[in-house]
Coordinates of C-alpha atoms in Angstrom, one line a residue:
Chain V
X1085 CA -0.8 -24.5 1.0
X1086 CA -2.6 -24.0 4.4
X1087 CA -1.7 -20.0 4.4
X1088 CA -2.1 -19.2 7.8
X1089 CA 1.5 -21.3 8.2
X1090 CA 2.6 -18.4 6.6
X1091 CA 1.6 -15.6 9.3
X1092 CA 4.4 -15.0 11.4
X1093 CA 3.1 -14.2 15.1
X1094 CA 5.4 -11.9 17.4
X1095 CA 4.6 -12.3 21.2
X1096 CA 4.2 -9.2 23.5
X1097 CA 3.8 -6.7 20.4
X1098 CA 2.9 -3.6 20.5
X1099 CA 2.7 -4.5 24.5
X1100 CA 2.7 -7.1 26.7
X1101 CA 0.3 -9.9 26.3
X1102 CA -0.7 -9.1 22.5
X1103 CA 0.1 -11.9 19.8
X1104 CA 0.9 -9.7 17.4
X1105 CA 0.0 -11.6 13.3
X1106 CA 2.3 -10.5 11.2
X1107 CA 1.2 -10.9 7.5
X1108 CA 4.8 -9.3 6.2
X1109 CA 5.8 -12.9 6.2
X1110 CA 2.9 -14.1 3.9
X1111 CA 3.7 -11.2 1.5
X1112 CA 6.9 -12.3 1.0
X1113 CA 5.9 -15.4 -0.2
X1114 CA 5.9 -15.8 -3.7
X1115 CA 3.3 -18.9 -3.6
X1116 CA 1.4 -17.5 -0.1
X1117 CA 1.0 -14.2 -1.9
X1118 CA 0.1 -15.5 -4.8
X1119 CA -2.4 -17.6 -3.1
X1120 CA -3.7 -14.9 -0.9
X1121 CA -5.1 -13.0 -4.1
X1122 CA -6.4 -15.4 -5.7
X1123 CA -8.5 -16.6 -2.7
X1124 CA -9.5 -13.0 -1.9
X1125 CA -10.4 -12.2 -5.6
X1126 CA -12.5 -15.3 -6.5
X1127 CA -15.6 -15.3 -4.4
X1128 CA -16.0 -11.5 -6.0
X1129 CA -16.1 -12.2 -9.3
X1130 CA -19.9 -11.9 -9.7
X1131 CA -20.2 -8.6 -7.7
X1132 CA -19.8 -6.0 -10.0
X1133 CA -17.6 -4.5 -8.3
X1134 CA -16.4 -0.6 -10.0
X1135 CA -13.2 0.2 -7.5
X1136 CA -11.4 -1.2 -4.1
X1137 CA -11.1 0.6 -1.5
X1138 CA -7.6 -0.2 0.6
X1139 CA -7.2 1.3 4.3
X1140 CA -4.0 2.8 4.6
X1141 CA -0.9 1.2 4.9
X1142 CA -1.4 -2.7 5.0
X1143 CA -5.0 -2.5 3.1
X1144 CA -2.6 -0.8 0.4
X1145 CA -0.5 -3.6 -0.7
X1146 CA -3.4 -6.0 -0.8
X1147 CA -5.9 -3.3 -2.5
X1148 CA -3.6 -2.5 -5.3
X1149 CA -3.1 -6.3 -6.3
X1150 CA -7.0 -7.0 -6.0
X1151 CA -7.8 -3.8 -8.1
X1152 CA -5.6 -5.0 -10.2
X1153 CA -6.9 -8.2 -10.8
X1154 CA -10.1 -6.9 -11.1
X1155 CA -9.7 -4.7 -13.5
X1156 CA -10.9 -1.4 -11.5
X1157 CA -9.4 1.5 -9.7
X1158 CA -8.3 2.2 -6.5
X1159 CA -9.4 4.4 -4.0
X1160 CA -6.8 5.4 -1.0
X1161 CA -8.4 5.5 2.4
X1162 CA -6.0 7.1 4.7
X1163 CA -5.0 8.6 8.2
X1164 CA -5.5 12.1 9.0
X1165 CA -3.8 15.1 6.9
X1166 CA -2.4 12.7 4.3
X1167 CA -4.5 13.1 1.2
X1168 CA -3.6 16.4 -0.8
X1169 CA -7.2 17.0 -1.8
X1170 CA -10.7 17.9 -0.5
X1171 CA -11.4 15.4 2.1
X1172 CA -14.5 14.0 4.2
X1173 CA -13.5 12.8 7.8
X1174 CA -15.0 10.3 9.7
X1175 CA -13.2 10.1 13.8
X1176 CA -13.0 7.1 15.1
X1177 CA -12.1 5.1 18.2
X1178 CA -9.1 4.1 19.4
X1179 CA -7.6 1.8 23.0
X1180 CA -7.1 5.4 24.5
X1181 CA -8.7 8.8 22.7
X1182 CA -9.7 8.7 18.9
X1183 CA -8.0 9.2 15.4
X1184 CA -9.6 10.2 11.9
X1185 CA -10.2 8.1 8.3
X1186 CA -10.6 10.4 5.1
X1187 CA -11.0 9.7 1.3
X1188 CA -11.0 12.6 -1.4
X1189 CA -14.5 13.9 -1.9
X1190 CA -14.9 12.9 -5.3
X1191 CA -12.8 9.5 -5.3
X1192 CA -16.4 7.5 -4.9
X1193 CA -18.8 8.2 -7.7
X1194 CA -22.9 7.7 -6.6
X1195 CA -23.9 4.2 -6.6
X1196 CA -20.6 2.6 -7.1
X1197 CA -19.9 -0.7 -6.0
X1198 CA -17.2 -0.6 -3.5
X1199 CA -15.0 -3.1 -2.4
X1200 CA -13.1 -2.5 1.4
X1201 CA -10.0 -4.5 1.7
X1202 CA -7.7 -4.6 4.7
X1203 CA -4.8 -7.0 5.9
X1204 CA -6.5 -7.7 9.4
X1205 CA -10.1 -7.1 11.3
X1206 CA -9.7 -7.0 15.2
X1207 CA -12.1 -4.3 16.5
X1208 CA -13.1 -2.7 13.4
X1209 CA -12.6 1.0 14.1
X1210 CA -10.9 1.7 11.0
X1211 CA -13.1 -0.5 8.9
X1212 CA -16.3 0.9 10.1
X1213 CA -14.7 4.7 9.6
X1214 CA -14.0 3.6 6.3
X1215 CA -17.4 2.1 5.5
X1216 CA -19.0 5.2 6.9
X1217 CA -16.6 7.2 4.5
X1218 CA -17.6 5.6 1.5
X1219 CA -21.8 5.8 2.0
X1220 CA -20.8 9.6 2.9
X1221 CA -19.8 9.6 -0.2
X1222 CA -22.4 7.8 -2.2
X1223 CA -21.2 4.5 -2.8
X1224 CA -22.1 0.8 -1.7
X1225 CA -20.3 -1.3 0.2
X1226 CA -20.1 -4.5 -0.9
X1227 CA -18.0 -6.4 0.9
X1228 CA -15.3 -6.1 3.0
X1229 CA -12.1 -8.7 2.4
X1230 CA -9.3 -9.3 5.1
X1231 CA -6.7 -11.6 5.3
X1232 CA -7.1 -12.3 9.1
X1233 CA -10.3 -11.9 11.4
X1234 CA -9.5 -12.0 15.3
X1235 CA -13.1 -12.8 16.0
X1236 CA -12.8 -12.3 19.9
X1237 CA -12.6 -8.9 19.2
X1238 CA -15.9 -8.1 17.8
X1239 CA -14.7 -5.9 14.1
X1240 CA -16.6 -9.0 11.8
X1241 CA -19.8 -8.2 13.8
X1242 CA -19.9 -4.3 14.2
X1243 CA -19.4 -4.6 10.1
X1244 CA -21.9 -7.2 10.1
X1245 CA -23.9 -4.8 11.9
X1246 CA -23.9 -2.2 8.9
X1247 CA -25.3 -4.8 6.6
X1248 CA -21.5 -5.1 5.2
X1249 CA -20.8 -9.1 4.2
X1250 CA -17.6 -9.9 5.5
X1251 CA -14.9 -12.4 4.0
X1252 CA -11.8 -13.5 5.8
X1253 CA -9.2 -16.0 4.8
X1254 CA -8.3 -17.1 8.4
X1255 CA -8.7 -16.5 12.5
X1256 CA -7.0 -16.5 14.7
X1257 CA -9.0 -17.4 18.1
X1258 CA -8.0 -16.3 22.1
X1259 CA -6.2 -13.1 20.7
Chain Y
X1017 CA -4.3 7.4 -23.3
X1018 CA -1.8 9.8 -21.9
X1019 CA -1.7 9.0 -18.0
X1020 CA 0.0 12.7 -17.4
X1021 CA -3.8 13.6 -18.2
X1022 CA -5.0 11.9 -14.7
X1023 CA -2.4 13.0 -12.5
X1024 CA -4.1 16.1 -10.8
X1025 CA -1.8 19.1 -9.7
X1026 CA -2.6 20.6 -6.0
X1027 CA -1.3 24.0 -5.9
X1028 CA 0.5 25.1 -2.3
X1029 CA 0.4 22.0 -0.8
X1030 CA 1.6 20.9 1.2
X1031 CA 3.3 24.6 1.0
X1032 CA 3.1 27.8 -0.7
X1033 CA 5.4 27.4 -4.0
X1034 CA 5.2 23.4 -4.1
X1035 CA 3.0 22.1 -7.3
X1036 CA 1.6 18.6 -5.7
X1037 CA 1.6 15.9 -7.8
X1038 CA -1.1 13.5 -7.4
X1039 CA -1.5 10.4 -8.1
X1040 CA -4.7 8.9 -6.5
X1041 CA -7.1 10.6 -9.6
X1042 CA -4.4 8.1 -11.6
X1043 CA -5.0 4.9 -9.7
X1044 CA -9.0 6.0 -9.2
X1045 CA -9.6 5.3 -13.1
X1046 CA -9.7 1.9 -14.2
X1047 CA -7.8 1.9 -17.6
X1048 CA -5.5 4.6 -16.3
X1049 CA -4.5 2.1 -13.3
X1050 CA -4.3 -1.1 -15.5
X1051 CA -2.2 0.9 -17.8
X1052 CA 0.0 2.0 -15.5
X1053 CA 0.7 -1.8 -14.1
X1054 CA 1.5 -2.5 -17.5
X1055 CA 3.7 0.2 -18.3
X1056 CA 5.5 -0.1 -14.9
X1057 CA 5.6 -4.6 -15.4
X1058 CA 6.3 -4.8 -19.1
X1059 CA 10.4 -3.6 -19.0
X1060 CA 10.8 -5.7 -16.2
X1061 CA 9.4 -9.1 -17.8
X1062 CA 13.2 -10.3 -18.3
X1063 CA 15.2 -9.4 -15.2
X1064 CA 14.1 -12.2 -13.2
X1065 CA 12.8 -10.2 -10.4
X1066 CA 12.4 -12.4 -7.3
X1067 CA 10.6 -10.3 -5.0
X1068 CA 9.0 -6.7 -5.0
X1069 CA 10.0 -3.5 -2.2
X1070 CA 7.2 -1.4 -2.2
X1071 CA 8.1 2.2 -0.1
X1072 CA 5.5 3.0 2.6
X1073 CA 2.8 4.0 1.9
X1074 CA 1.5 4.8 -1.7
X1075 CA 4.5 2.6 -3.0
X1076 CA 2.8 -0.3 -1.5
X1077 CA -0.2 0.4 -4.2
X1078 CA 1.8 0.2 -6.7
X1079 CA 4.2 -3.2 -5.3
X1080 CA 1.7 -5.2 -4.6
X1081 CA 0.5 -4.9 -7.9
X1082 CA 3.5 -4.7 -9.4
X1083 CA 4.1 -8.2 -7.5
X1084 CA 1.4 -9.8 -8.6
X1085 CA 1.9 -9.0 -12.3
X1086 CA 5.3 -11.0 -11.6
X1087 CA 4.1 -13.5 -9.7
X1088 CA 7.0 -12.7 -6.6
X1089 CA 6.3 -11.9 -3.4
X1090 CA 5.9 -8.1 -1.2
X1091 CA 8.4 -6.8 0.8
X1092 CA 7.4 -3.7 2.7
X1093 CA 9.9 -0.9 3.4
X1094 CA 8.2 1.4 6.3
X1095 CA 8.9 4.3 8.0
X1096 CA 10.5 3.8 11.8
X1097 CA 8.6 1.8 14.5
X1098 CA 6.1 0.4 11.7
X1099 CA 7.4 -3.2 11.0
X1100 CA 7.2 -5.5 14.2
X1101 CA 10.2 -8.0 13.9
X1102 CA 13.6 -6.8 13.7
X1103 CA 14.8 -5.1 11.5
X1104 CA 17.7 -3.2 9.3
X1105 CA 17.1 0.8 10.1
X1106 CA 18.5 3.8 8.0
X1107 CA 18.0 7.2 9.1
X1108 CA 18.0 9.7 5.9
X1109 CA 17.9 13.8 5.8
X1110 CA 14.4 15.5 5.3
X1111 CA 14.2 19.1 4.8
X1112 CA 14.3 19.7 8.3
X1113 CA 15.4 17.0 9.8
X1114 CA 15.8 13.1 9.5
X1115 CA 14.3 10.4 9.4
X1116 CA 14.5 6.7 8.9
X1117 CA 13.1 3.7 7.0
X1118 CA 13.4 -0.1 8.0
X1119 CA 12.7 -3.7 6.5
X1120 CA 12.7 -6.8 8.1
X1121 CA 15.9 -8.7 8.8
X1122 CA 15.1 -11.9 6.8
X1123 CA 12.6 -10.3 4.2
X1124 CA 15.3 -10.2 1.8
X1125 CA 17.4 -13.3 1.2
X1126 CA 21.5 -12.7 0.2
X1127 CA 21.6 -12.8 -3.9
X1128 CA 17.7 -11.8 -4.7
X1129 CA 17.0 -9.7 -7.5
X1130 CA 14.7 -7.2 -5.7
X1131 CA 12.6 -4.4 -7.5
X1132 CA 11.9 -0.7 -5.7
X1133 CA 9.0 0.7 -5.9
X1134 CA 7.3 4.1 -5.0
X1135 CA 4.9 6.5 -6.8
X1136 CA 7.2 9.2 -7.3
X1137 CA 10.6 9.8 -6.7
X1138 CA 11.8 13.9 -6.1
X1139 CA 14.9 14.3 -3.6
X1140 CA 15.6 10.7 -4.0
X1141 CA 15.7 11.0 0.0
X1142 CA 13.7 7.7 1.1
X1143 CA 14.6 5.5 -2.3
X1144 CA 18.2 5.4 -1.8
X1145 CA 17.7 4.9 1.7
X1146 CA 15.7 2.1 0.5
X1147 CA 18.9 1.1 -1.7
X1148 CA 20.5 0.7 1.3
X1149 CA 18.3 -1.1 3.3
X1150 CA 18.4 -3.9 0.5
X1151 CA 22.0 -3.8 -0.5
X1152 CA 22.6 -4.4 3.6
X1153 CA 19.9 -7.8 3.5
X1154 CA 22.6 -8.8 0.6
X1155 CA 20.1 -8.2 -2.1
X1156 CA 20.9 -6.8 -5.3
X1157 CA 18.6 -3.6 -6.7
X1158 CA 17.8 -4.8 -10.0
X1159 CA 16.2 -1.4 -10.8
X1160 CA 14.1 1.3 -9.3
X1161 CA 10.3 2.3 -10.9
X1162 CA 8.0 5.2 -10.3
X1163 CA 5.0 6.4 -12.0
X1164 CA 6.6 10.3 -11.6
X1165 CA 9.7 12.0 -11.6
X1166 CA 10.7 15.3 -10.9
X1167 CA 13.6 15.6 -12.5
X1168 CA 14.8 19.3 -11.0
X1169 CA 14.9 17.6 -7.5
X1170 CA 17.7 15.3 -8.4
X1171 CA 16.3 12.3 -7.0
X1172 CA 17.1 9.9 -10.1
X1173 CA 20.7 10.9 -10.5
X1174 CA 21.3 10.2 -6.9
X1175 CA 20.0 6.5 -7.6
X1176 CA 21.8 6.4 -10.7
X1177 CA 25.1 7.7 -9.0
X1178 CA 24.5 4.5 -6.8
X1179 CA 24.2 2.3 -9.7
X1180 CA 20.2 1.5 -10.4
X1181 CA 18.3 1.8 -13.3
X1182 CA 15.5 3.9 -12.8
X1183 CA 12.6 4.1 -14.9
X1184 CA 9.7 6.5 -14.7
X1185 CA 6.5 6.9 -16.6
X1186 CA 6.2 10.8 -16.7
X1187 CA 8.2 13.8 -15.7
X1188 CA 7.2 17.2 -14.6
X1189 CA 10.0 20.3 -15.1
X1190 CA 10.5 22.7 -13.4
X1191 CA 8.8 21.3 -9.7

């Protein structure tokens, strides 16, 4: 099944002129999410990896199923003021003014192998927060998995950047 | 192993009084997060389940999971202004205040058997809002899981009063 068949894309959303990818309609695919796992899981098989780290809220669904299937834990990386605990913070850039990422302080052990998962990379703010996040806290990022990469707007190559290898299922060009 | 043991209590938070449950030391640790799936999946093996609801945003931890274990597909249940189609919108009482959850219009198809998830259920506020949201997409609750309940706050007897099976992995009294 070619998945990207499966991304519904809404026109003018959030604001005029953006092609807004919708991956709700994947999800809700029995087969396409199925799919979607499997080919986000296999290429990581050989890595090691100790937990997945999912970006809050879309990274969640995906991050829960992957942890799952790899047998690890999961690690919540989410928006400002939303984790009960001891936090580190790490701002980070938005269209107009900035926002903040934070994991728990001791969610990350030293020299874990972390996996970063997201449903979409378009500029990468939140990704490279999140990265940043995790090597605060001592871990290694080994790879960063998204569903969708809109490579015109730069996110796969400011992660590429931080020596993260990135994985993406599909693009979407011109967005 | 005894999950209670990894849920981690925050004292005052987020107020004075208010023991906060969490969860994220739970899905953090491997066996305690693979346990839990299995736990949560195993009672649900015969109900022919067709698709998942997880409730925004650590219920989508748990669905997509959850969904995967059954082989069905996601359906996200967010907060207002979060899903980009159209959608079905129910506003429901907060402490102080209201608020509302949405789903897609055609994420749930007339006669599905749909599961809710959500990491914890206290008032019941937000689930039975997410009842509603379902029963109006024509899909039938086949039966509402949580890792927590907090039995004082009455949330599960107001699910129950609408007809769902609820099952939880835990309680906590007197919260």
């Amino acid at each position: 099944m070619d998945l990207k068949n499966l991304i519904r894309t809404i026109p003018d959303y959030p604001k005029k002129g953006i092609q807004f990818r919708d991956i709700t309609t994947l999800l809700e695919d029995a087969s396409g999410f199925q799919q979607t796992i499997r080919e986000l899981v296999d290429p990581l098989i050989d890595l090691q990896i100790t937990r997945v780290a999912g970006i809050e809220a879309r990274g969640f669904i995906l991050g829960g199923a992957i942890a799952q299937q790899l047998s690890v834990g999961f690690v919540a990386i989410r928006k400002k003021g939303k984790l009960p605990g001891a936090t580190h913070s790490v701002e980070y850039e938005l269209e107009y003014g900035t926002d903040q990422m934070e994991v728990h302080v001791n969610s990350v052990s030293p020299g874990e192998k972390i996996l970063l998962v997201d449903d979409l990379i378009a500029t990468g703010g939140s990704a490279c927060a999140a990265v940043e996040l995790i090597r605060r806290s001592g871990g290694e990022v080994v790879g960063a998995s998204f569903i969708v990469d809109l490579p015109d707007l730069g996110g796969r190559k400011k992660l590429e950047a931080l020596a993260i290898s990135v994985r993406s299922l599909m693009e979407f060009e011109g967005d």
